[in-house]
Each structure stands twice: as structure tokens, then as C-alpha cells.
Short mmCIF file of C-alpha atoms and ligand atoms in Angstrom, two decimals:
data_model
loop_
_atom_site.label_atom_id
_atom_site.label_comp_id
_atom_site.label_asym_id
_atom_site.label_seq_id
_atom_site.Cartn_x
_atom_site.Cartn_y
_atom_site.Cartn_z
CA MET A 1 31.37 -11.25 28.82
CA ALA A 2 29.43 -9.94 25.82
CA GLU A 3 31.15 -7.65 23.33
CA THR A 4 30.10 -3.98 23.69
CA LYS A 5 27.78 -2.94 20.87
CA LYS A 6 27.67 0.65 19.71
CA ILE A 7 24.27 2.23 19.21
CA ALA A 8 24.00 5.66 17.57
CA VAL A 9 21.03 7.44 19.12
CA ILE A 10 19.36 10.21 17.20
CA ALA A 11 16.35 11.29 19.17
CA GLY A 12 15.16 14.00 16.76
CA ASP A 13 12.18 16.28 17.31
CA GLY A 14 8.80 16.40 19.01
CA ILE A 15 8.08 13.18 20.92
CA GLY A 16 11.29 11.61 19.51
CA PRO A 17 13.42 12.32 22.62
CA GLU A 18 10.57 11.23 24.94
CA VAL A 19 10.08 7.79 23.37
CA VAL A 20 13.79 7.20 22.77
CA ALA A 21 14.51 7.79 26.48
CA GLU A 22 12.15 4.93 27.34
CA ALA A 23 13.76 2.66 24.73
CA ILE A 24 17.18 3.34 26.28
CA LYS A 25 15.75 2.51 29.70
CA VAL A 26 14.66 -0.85 28.31
CA ILE A 27 18.06 -1.48 26.69
CA ARG A 28 19.78 -0.75 30.01
CA LYS A 29 17.53 -3.27 31.72
CA THR A 30 18.52 -5.96 29.22
CA GLU A 31 22.17 -5.30 30.17
CA GLU A 32 21.28 -6.13 33.79
CA VAL A 33 19.20 -9.17 32.96
CA PHE A 34 21.18 -10.72 30.09
CA GLY A 35 24.70 -9.32 30.64
CA TYR A 36 24.83 -7.58 27.23
CA LYS A 37 26.81 -4.34 26.94
CA PHE A 38 25.86 -1.26 24.95
CA GLU A 39 27.49 2.08 24.37
CA PHE A 40 25.33 5.01 23.27
CA GLU A 41 26.50 7.95 21.22
CA HIS A 42 24.02 10.74 20.65
CA GLY A 43 23.77 12.80 17.46
CA LEU A 44 21.76 15.80 16.32
CA PHE A 45 19.35 15.19 13.47
CA GLY A 46 16.25 16.75 11.93
CA GLY A 47 14.73 20.05 13.01
CA ILE A 48 16.92 20.40 16.07
CA ALA A 49 20.01 20.01 13.86
CA ILE A 50 18.68 22.68 11.49
CA ASP A 51 18.32 25.05 14.45
CA GLU A 52 21.69 24.30 16.00
CA ARG A 53 23.85 23.47 12.96
CA GLY A 54 22.03 24.86 9.92
CA THR A 55 21.57 21.41 8.30
CA PRO A 56 19.20 18.50 9.01
CA LEU A 57 22.00 15.92 8.78
CA PRO A 58 25.34 17.19 10.16
CA ASP A 59 28.44 15.28 9.02
CA ASP A 60 29.36 14.23 12.55
CA THR A 61 25.92 12.63 13.02
CA LEU A 62 26.36 10.67 9.80
CA GLN A 63 29.85 9.60 10.86
CA LEU A 64 28.53 8.52 14.25
CA CYS A 65 25.94 6.33 12.50
CA LYS A 66 28.56 4.83 10.18
CA ASN A 67 30.77 3.94 13.16
CA ALA A 68 27.91 2.30 15.06
CA ASP A 69 26.56 -1.26 14.90
CA ALA A 70 22.99 0.05 14.74
CA VAL A 71 21.06 3.33 14.80
CA LEU A 72 18.08 4.11 17.01
CA LEU A 73 16.03 6.98 15.61
CA GLY A 74 13.12 8.78 17.28
CA ALA A 75 11.30 10.95 14.78
CA VAL A 76 11.93 14.19 12.97
CA GLY A 77 9.91 17.12 11.73
CA GLY A 78 7.36 19.62 12.93
CA PRO A 79 5.45 22.72 11.87
CA LYS A 80 8.40 24.98 12.73
CA TRP A 81 10.34 23.69 9.71
CA ASP A 82 7.44 22.92 7.33
CA ASN A 83 7.91 26.02 5.22
CA ASN A 84 11.70 25.82 5.00
CA PRO A 85 13.38 25.36 1.60
CA LYS A 86 13.96 21.71 0.66
CA GLU A 87 17.59 21.50 1.86
CA LEU A 88 16.54 22.82 5.27
CA ARG A 89 13.71 20.38 5.86
CA PRO A 90 13.94 17.49 8.34
CA GLU A 91 12.58 14.96 5.77
CA THR A 92 15.50 15.80 3.47
CA GLY A 93 17.77 14.59 6.28
CA LEU A 94 15.74 11.38 6.51
CA LEU A 95 16.18 10.58 2.81
CA GLY A 96 19.84 11.60 3.07
CA ILE A 97 20.62 9.32 5.98
CA ARG A 98 18.96 6.30 4.34
CA LYS A 99 20.93 6.87 1.15
CA ALA A 100 24.25 7.57 2.90
CA LEU A 101 23.92 4.43 5.02
CA GLY A 102 22.98 2.26 2.01
CA LEU A 103 19.67 1.18 3.55
CA PHE A 104 17.90 -0.67 0.75
CA SER A 105 15.10 -2.41 2.59
CA ASN A 106 12.39 -1.44 5.01
CA LEU A 107 10.96 -3.99 7.39
CA ARG A 108 7.65 -3.63 9.14
CA PRO A 109 6.37 -6.32 11.45
CA ALA A 110 2.65 -6.60 12.07
CA PHE A 111 1.55 -8.72 14.97
CA VAL A 112 -1.51 -8.73 17.09
CA PHE A 113 -1.60 -8.40 20.84
CA ASP A 114 -4.62 -10.42 21.92
CA CYS A 115 -5.57 -7.83 24.54
CA LEU A 116 -5.82 -5.11 21.86
CA ILE A 117 -7.63 -7.26 19.30
CA GLU A 118 -10.97 -5.56 19.88
CA ALA A 119 -9.50 -2.23 18.76
CA SER A 120 -8.96 -3.58 15.23
CA THR A 121 -11.46 -3.12 12.41
CA ILE A 122 -10.92 -6.78 11.41
CA LYS A 123 -12.89 -9.69 12.90
CA GLU A 124 -11.20 -11.26 15.90
CA GLU A 125 -11.25 -14.82 14.48
CA VAL A 126 -9.48 -13.67 11.30
CA LEU A 127 -6.88 -11.66 13.15
CA ARG A 128 -5.95 -13.81 16.12
CA GLY A 129 -2.44 -15.21 15.71
CA THR A 130 -1.34 -12.74 13.02
CA ASP A 131 2.45 -12.34 13.13
CA LEU A 132 4.05 -11.26 9.87
CA ILE A 133 6.73 -8.97 8.54
CA VAL A 134 6.79 -7.02 5.28
CA VAL A 135 10.21 -6.62 3.64
CA ARG A 136 9.98 -3.74 1.17
CA GLU A 137 12.68 -2.86 -1.37
CA LEU A 138 13.44 0.79 -0.69
CA THR A 139 15.79 2.25 -3.28
CA GLY A 140 14.64 0.97 -6.70
CA GLY A 141 11.52 0.57 -8.82
CA ILE A 142 9.10 3.13 -10.13
CA TYR A 143 9.79 5.73 -7.43
CA PHE A 144 13.37 6.07 -8.66
CA GLY A 145 12.97 5.36 -12.39
CA GLU A 146 13.08 7.96 -15.12
CA LYS A 147 10.07 10.31 -15.12
CA PHE A 148 9.08 12.75 -17.81
CA ARG A 149 6.27 14.43 -19.70
CA ARG A 150 5.93 14.46 -23.48
CA GLU A 151 3.51 15.39 -26.20
CA GLY A 152 1.61 12.38 -27.54
CA PRO A 153 -1.03 12.04 -30.28
CA ASN A 154 -3.74 12.91 -27.72
CA GLY A 155 -1.90 15.73 -25.97
CA GLN A 156 0.36 15.66 -22.97
CA GLU A 157 1.53 12.29 -21.60
CA ALA A 158 3.35 11.44 -18.36
CA VAL A 159 5.80 8.52 -18.07
CA ASP A 160 7.15 6.79 -14.96
CA THR A 161 9.54 3.91 -15.52
CA CYS A 162 10.00 0.91 -13.23
CA VAL A 163 13.52 -0.51 -13.37
CA TYR A 164 15.00 -3.37 -11.34
CA SER A 165 18.41 -4.94 -11.86
CA VAL A 166 19.28 -8.53 -10.96
CA PRO A 167 21.69 -7.50 -8.13
CA GLU A 168 19.01 -5.24 -6.60
CA VAL A 169 16.54 -8.11 -6.50
CA GLU A 170 19.15 -10.60 -5.32
CA ARG A 171 20.17 -8.61 -2.25
CA ILE A 172 16.61 -7.97 -1.06
CA ALA A 173 15.64 -11.60 -1.75
CA ARG A 174 18.62 -12.86 0.26
CA GLN A 175 17.72 -10.57 3.11
CA ALA A 176 14.13 -11.80 3.10
CA PHE A 177 15.23 -15.45 3.06
CA GLU A 178 17.62 -14.77 5.97
CA ILE A 179 14.78 -13.17 7.95
CA ALA A 180 12.50 -16.10 7.11
CA MET A 181 15.19 -18.47 8.43
CA LYS A 182 15.08 -16.59 11.77
CA ARG A 183 11.28 -16.75 11.87
CA GLY A 184 8.75 -19.29 10.57
CA LYS A 185 10.67 -20.28 7.40
CA ARG A 186 7.88 -19.20 5.06
CA LEU A 187 8.33 -16.51 2.41
CA ALA A 188 5.72 -14.96 0.14
CA SER A 189 7.26 -13.08 -2.78
CA VAL A 190 4.78 -10.55 -4.10
CA ASP A 191 4.87 -9.36 -7.71
CA LYS A 192 2.71 -8.76 -10.78
CA ALA A 193 4.52 -11.26 -12.99
CA ASN A 194 1.44 -11.86 -15.16
CA VAL A 195 1.76 -8.30 -16.50
CA LEU A 196 5.07 -6.60 -15.67
CA GLU A 197 8.49 -7.47 -17.10
CA SER A 198 10.22 -6.12 -13.97
CA SER A 199 8.09 -8.55 -11.95
CA ARG A 200 9.07 -11.47 -14.20
CA LEU A 201 12.75 -10.67 -13.54
CA TRP A 202 11.93 -10.33 -9.83
CA ARG A 203 10.28 -13.77 -9.77
CA GLU A 204 13.05 -15.52 -11.75
CA THR A 205 15.67 -14.04 -9.42
CA VAL A 206 13.81 -14.96 -6.24
CA ILE A 207 13.44 -18.54 -7.52
CA ARG A 208 17.19 -18.72 -8.21
CA ILE A 209 18.09 -17.41 -4.73
CA ALA A 210 15.61 -19.87 -3.16
CA ALA A 211 17.94 -22.72 -4.12
CA ASP A 212 20.29 -21.52 -1.35
CA TYR A 213 17.50 -21.70 1.23
CA PRO A 214 15.91 -25.15 0.82
CA GLU A 215 14.38 -24.98 4.30
CA VAL A 216 12.27 -21.93 3.42
CA GLU A 217 8.88 -22.60 1.88
CA LEU A 218 8.45 -20.08 -0.96
CA GLU A 219 5.17 -18.98 -2.53
CA HIS A 220 4.59 -16.36 -5.23
CA VAL A 221 1.57 -14.14 -4.74
CA LEU A 222 0.27 -11.56 -7.21
CA VAL A 223 0.03 -8.16 -5.55
CA ASP A 224 -3.73 -7.78 -6.00
CA ASN A 225 -4.30 -11.22 -4.51
CA CYS A 226 -1.93 -10.40 -1.63
CA ALA A 227 -3.93 -7.26 -0.79
CA MET A 228 -7.03 -9.49 -0.48
CA GLN A 229 -5.33 -12.33 1.40
CA LEU A 230 -3.93 -9.92 4.00
CA LEU A 231 -7.51 -9.16 5.00
CA ARG A 232 -8.83 -12.70 4.54
CA ARG A 233 -6.08 -14.92 5.98
CA PRO A 234 -3.38 -12.72 7.58
CA THR A 235 -2.24 -15.61 9.78
CA SER A 236 -1.07 -17.55 6.71
CA PHE A 237 1.80 -15.08 6.11
CA ASP A 238 5.20 -15.16 7.81
CA VAL A 239 7.57 -13.01 5.69
CA ILE A 240 6.40 -11.01 2.67
CA VAL A 241 9.02 -9.62 0.28
CA THR A 242 8.14 -7.16 -2.43
CA GLU A 243 9.29 -4.25 -4.56
CA ASN A 244 9.15 -0.60 -3.56
CA MET A 245 5.67 0.58 -4.56
CA PHE A 246 3.85 -2.68 -3.78
CA GLY A 247 5.62 -2.69 -0.41
CA ASP A 248 4.67 0.90 0.31
CA ILE A 249 1.01 0.00 -0.04
CA LEU A 250 1.04 -3.51 1.49
CA SER A 251 3.08 -2.47 4.55
CA ASP A 252 0.50 0.19 5.42
CA GLU A 253 -2.31 -2.31 4.91
CA ALA A 254 -0.56 -4.91 7.09
CA ALA A 255 0.21 -2.35 9.77
CA MET A 256 -3.41 -1.32 10.04
CA LEU A 257 -4.44 -4.91 10.76
CA THR A 258 -2.97 -4.42 14.20
CA GLY A 259 -4.17 -0.96 15.14
CA SER A 260 -2.51 2.08 16.67
CA ILE A 261 0.39 3.96 15.13
CA GLY A 262 1.93 4.18 18.60
CA MET A 263 2.59 0.41 18.50
CA LEU A 264 4.29 -0.01 15.12
CA SER A 265 8.02 -0.62 14.83
CA SER A 266 10.28 -0.63 11.77
CA ALA A 267 13.79 -1.31 10.58
CA SER A 268 15.73 -0.17 7.55
CA MET A 269 18.57 -2.50 6.62
CA GLY A 270 21.65 -2.33 4.44
CA GLU A 271 24.22 -4.98 3.64
CA GLY A 272 25.07 -7.31 6.50
CA SER A 273 23.49 -6.81 9.88
CA PHE A 274 23.64 -3.01 10.10
CA GLY A 275 20.24 -1.39 10.55
CA LEU A 276 18.39 1.79 11.44
CA TYR A 277 15.47 1.22 13.80
CA GLU A 278 12.62 3.63 14.35
CA PRO A 279 8.94 3.79 15.18
CA VAL A 280 6.62 4.12 12.18
CA HIS A 281 5.00 7.22 13.67
CA GLY A 282 6.28 10.78 13.27
CA SER A 283 7.18 13.46 15.79
CA ALA A 284 3.55 14.02 16.86
CA PRO A 285 3.89 17.78 17.50
CA ASP A 286 0.30 17.85 18.81
CA ILE A 287 1.29 15.87 21.92
CA ALA A 288 5.03 16.65 22.19
CA GLY A 289 6.25 17.75 25.61
CA GLN A 290 3.16 16.45 27.42
CA GLY A 291 4.62 13.13 28.53
CA ILE A 292 1.73 11.15 27.04
CA ALA A 293 3.28 9.59 23.89
CA ASN A 294 3.20 5.82 23.60
CA PRO A 295 6.81 4.54 23.72
CA ILE A 296 5.92 0.96 22.66
CA ALA A 297 6.67 1.43 18.92
CA THR A 298 10.20 2.55 19.77
CA ILE A 299 10.66 -0.17 22.39
CA LEU A 300 9.54 -2.81 19.88
CA SER A 301 11.99 -1.32 17.37
CA VAL A 302 14.71 -2.16 19.91
CA ALA A 303 13.47 -5.76 19.96
CA LEU A 304 13.88 -5.79 16.17
CA MET A 305 17.41 -4.36 16.52
CA PHE A 306 18.35 -7.06 19.01
CA ARG A 307 17.00 -9.80 16.73
CA LEU A 308 18.21 -8.58 13.33
CA THR A 309 21.46 -6.73 14.05
CA PHE A 310 22.80 -8.33 17.22
CA GLY A 311 21.21 -11.79 17.07
CA TYR A 312 20.13 -11.40 20.72
CA GLU A 313 16.96 -13.45 20.31
CA ASP A 314 16.60 -14.01 24.07
CA ALA A 315 16.52 -10.28 24.84
CA ALA A 316 14.35 -9.51 21.79
CA SER A 317 11.75 -12.04 22.92
CA ALA A 318 11.99 -10.78 26.50
CA ILE A 319 11.19 -7.22 25.37
CA GLU A 320 8.18 -8.42 23.36
CA ALA A 321 7.01 -10.56 26.28
CA ALA A 322 7.40 -7.59 28.66
CA VAL A 323 5.27 -5.38 26.40
CA LYS A 324 2.64 -8.11 26.22
CA SER A 325 2.54 -8.64 29.99
CA VAL A 326 2.19 -4.90 30.69
CA LEU A 327 -0.66 -4.65 28.18
CA ASP A 328 -2.27 -7.84 29.52
CA ALA A 329 -2.21 -6.26 32.98
CA GLY A 330 -4.39 -3.49 31.54
CA HIS A 331 -1.90 -0.61 31.36
CA ARG A 332 -2.49 1.74 28.43
CA THR A 333 -1.22 5.07 27.14
CA GLY A 334 -3.93 7.45 25.91
CA ASP A 335 -3.75 6.42 22.24
CA ILE A 336 -4.70 2.80 23.01
CA ALA A 337 -6.85 3.32 26.12
CA VAL A 338 -10.59 2.76 25.97
CA ASP A 339 -11.04 4.65 29.25
CA LYS A 340 -8.79 7.68 28.66
CA SER A 341 -9.10 8.76 32.31
CA LYS A 342 -7.07 5.70 33.34
CA ALA A 343 -4.28 6.25 30.78
CA ILE A 344 -0.69 6.32 31.97
CA GLY A 345 2.16 8.48 30.66
CA THR A 346 5.27 7.78 28.58
CA VAL A 347 7.67 7.39 31.51
CA ALA A 348 5.29 5.18 33.51
CA MET A 349 4.84 2.88 30.47
CA GLY A 350 8.62 2.70 29.98
CA ASP A 351 9.16 1.94 33.69
CA LEU A 352 6.58 -0.88 33.65
CA ILE A 353 8.03 -2.50 30.52
CA ALA A 354 11.62 -2.25 31.78
CA ALA A 355 10.56 -3.76 35.12
CA ALA A 356 8.83 -6.66 33.34
CA ILE A 357 11.93 -7.75 31.40
CA ALA A 358 13.05 -11.11 32.68
CA LYS A 359 14.89 -14.21 31.46
P1 NAD B 1 2.52 11.53 13.41
O1 NAD B 1 2.76 10.07 13.32
O2 NAD B 1 3.58 12.33 14.05
O3 NAD B 1 1.16 11.78 14.19
C1 NAD B 1 -0.11 11.33 13.72
C2 NAD B 1 -1.09 11.22 14.91
O4 NAD B 1 -0.73 10.09 15.70
C3 NAD B 1 -1.04 12.43 15.84
O5 NAD B 1 -2.33 12.70 16.33
C4 NAD B 1 -0.15 11.97 16.98
O6 NAD B 1 -0.42 12.59 18.22
C5 NAD B 1 -0.43 10.46 17.03
N1 NAD B 1 0.74 9.71 17.47
C6 NAD B 1 1.86 9.46 16.73
N2 NAD B 1 2.74 8.78 17.46
C7 NAD B 1 2.19 8.58 18.67
C8 NAD B 1 2.62 7.95 19.85
N3 NAD B 1 3.82 7.36 19.95
N4 NAD B 1 1.80 7.94 20.91
C9 NAD B 1 0.59 8.50 20.84
N5 NAD B 1 0.11 9.12 19.75
C10 NAD B 1 0.91 9.16 18.67
O7 NAD B 1 2.25 12.04 11.92
P2 NAD B 1 2.03 13.53 11.39
O8 NAD B 1 1.24 14.33 12.38
O9 NAD B 1 1.53 13.37 10.03
O10 NAD B 1 3.49 14.14 11.29
C11 NAD B 1 4.09 14.98 12.29
C12 NAD B 1 5.52 15.31 11.87
O11 NAD B 1 6.29 14.09 11.87
C13 NAD B 1 5.63 15.88 10.47
O12 NAD B 1 6.60 16.91 10.50
C14 NAD B 1 6.09 14.71 9.63
O13 NAD B 1 6.86 15.13 8.51
C15 NAD B 1 6.95 13.96 10.61
N6 NAD B 1 7.11 12.52 10.33
C16 NAD B 1 8.33 12.00 10.58
C17 NAD B 1 8.55 10.64 10.39
C18 NAD B 1 9.90 10.09 10.73
O14 NAD B 1 10.67 10.72 11.43
N7 NAD B 1 10.25 8.91 10.25
C19 NAD B 1 7.50 9.80 9.99
C20 NAD B 1 6.24 10.37 9.76
C21 NAD B 1 6.06 11.74 9.94
#
């Protein structure tokens, strides 16, 4: 019998609880079909935690996450808390939890469902077969370097510094190689080594780590070229690894190849196999409580959790196949429906996907 895995569930605000409920339904179905065992512990986080506990990230929620094998997060935030002081804002909790859990990379897969291909702004023949993942370094680089203003010869100047240490690059490179080993064994390391010293260190370090992964085919792509190639030949990429700011931009570009925000999953990883999994979208206050949110981004985040944290490739593939079969059968939530009058709700979509999970 499979070992019981602990999942910390923090549903959050707005549509968070609605989409998370459908993800749990899908996880329960994988227990039936594959014999895996999961234990859920629920924690308060975000706006709801501010209301009930006076802080976006209560200590017991953080402890619950630390004791778990993985975290499933809905979304946080909403207009109710927008004007709060910084320490009482849901986003502060989001930064806090990432830091406290040591999550140093953000992973965003981008793959195309053939039945939704027409919804993309990119030509079908370019897009068909796209299946890539962007691994973005999350805690270093220019966003975290020293920043200041000073008086220069021509008046005021602003300075942002980009710093990367060898260990920071090593750990993200190793993670990317490990992910490549579980996928197509191709890794594109993206930098600007023709101009930036931090990129030259990045490249040297990635090359050194590559020696431990002889099966992975490594290419180095300059960031400006990568931005072009993502639009020209997205199918040629398998895993892309890059530093914080380049990854911020490229992961949004890659995500938009495939369309709706309601479909996009993500993972934030620390050392080892621990990870926090969440949809890319926010709490969507405009549709919260109406039962119309698309749960697929959260359900696909569970597939990522199964693959990256638990190594349950069979169940991960079964979830992705179930989503595909439900979409192929023509079922759509409002955000991805062409004929909105035929759209189905959150619970109905979750029910259909759970029912379609099979060995
Ligand atoms: P959003 O992603 O919540 O919504 C943008 C648009 O997409 C809205 O029209 C919404 O209805 C739609 N949408 C989003 N998810 C959907 C889904 N699953 N199904 C159908 N439609 C969906 O972004 P926003 O409106 O800019 O932000 C709303 C709140 O969420 C803000 O408070 C923001 O700070 C927060 N937010 C949280 C996270 C997070 O928790 N990680 C991420 C982004 C935004």
C-alpha cells in the first residue's frame, strides 16, 4: 500500500476555495484509481486570515505547510484588503510564505490542447505540439539586488544591481536538469552572456553542472533570441531555465502561447521535492461565488505536484489525459467557451474530469 502523503491545503480568497474543492475531488479519485493515499490539512491564508486572525500568514498555517509534503494553494487577495497597510495585505503573505518555505524556483508549464488551438493568437502550425516548461530563479538577481538613487554629473541617477552567487545558480541549474531528466531531456539555459557578467557566471556554472547530466542535451540561448524563438519555434523547447527577471518576462510570454489564464498551472520549488502548487490566476473577485470559475489550472497544478513532488507519473498523466478528454468532448467553462450559452460551471467541470480519470 502506498505511503500516505500530507498535502497542506490553503484555499485562500475569492474563487480559491471553489477551484481547490475541484482539485481535491480529482485527488480523491486518483486514490480510488491508483491506490495512492493523501491526507489533507487545511490552513487559513490571505484575506480570510487577515479577517479571522489579523495576519495574512498565521504561524499555524506556516507550520502546517512545513510539516506537509506539498502545498496546494488557491489564490489570495481582493478589493476588500487592497487599501490595507502593507503588513495586512494578502500579497505580503504570499511573499512571506515563499520566503519561509525556501522556494527558490518557479515553474510554469505551457502546453497546447489541440482542441483549444484556435483560441491562440499564434498560427496553428507553429503552435501544434508545444509542450515546454519555464524554470525561473525566484529569489536572486536584479529584483533583490541593492537599489539606490544618487546624484551624478547629469543630475539624479538610479541604480539596480544584479547579483548571483555560484550556489544560487547551481541549485536552480540542478533542479532544471532534474526536471529535464523527467521530461524530454533537453534544456535551454537562457542568459545574456554576451553583455552581463552575472550571465557569464550563470553560463559557466550551468556548463559545470551539465557534466553530471550527460543524457541532457544543453543549449545556451541569449534572452532576446529566446523571446523570438518562443514565437517562431515553440515546439523546439522542452525545459527553459533562466534567472529571475528574464524568467518573469519569458514565462508570461510562454504562458500566452497557450491561451486562457484559467488553464495555467504553476509550481514553486525549494530544496528536494517539496513544492507549493497553485494556479497562475488570482482570486478573480469579479466572478467569485458564482460557481463559474475554471478549475483546470488548479487541477493541472495537482498533476505537477504528483509528477514533481511525489513521482506519481501515472496519476499525473492520467489527470492531464482526463482534462484533455473532457475538453475534446466539447465541455467548456465560460472563460474558454466560444458559445457562452453552453458553458458549464466549476463543479460540473470538476465532476467530469474526476470521472474521466482512469489507468
Ligand atoms: P485574476 O487572475 O484574479 O483575474 C483576471 C481575470 O481573469 C478576471 O476577469 C477573472 O474573472 C479571470 N479569471 C481568473 N481566473 C479565472 C478562472 N479560473 N476561471 C475563469 N476566469 C478566471 O487577476 P486580478 O483580477 O488582477 O487579481 C484579482 C486579485 O487576485 C487581486 O487581489 C490580486 O492581488 C490577486 N492575485 C493573487 C494571485 C495569487 O494568489 N497567486 C495571483 C494574481 C493575482
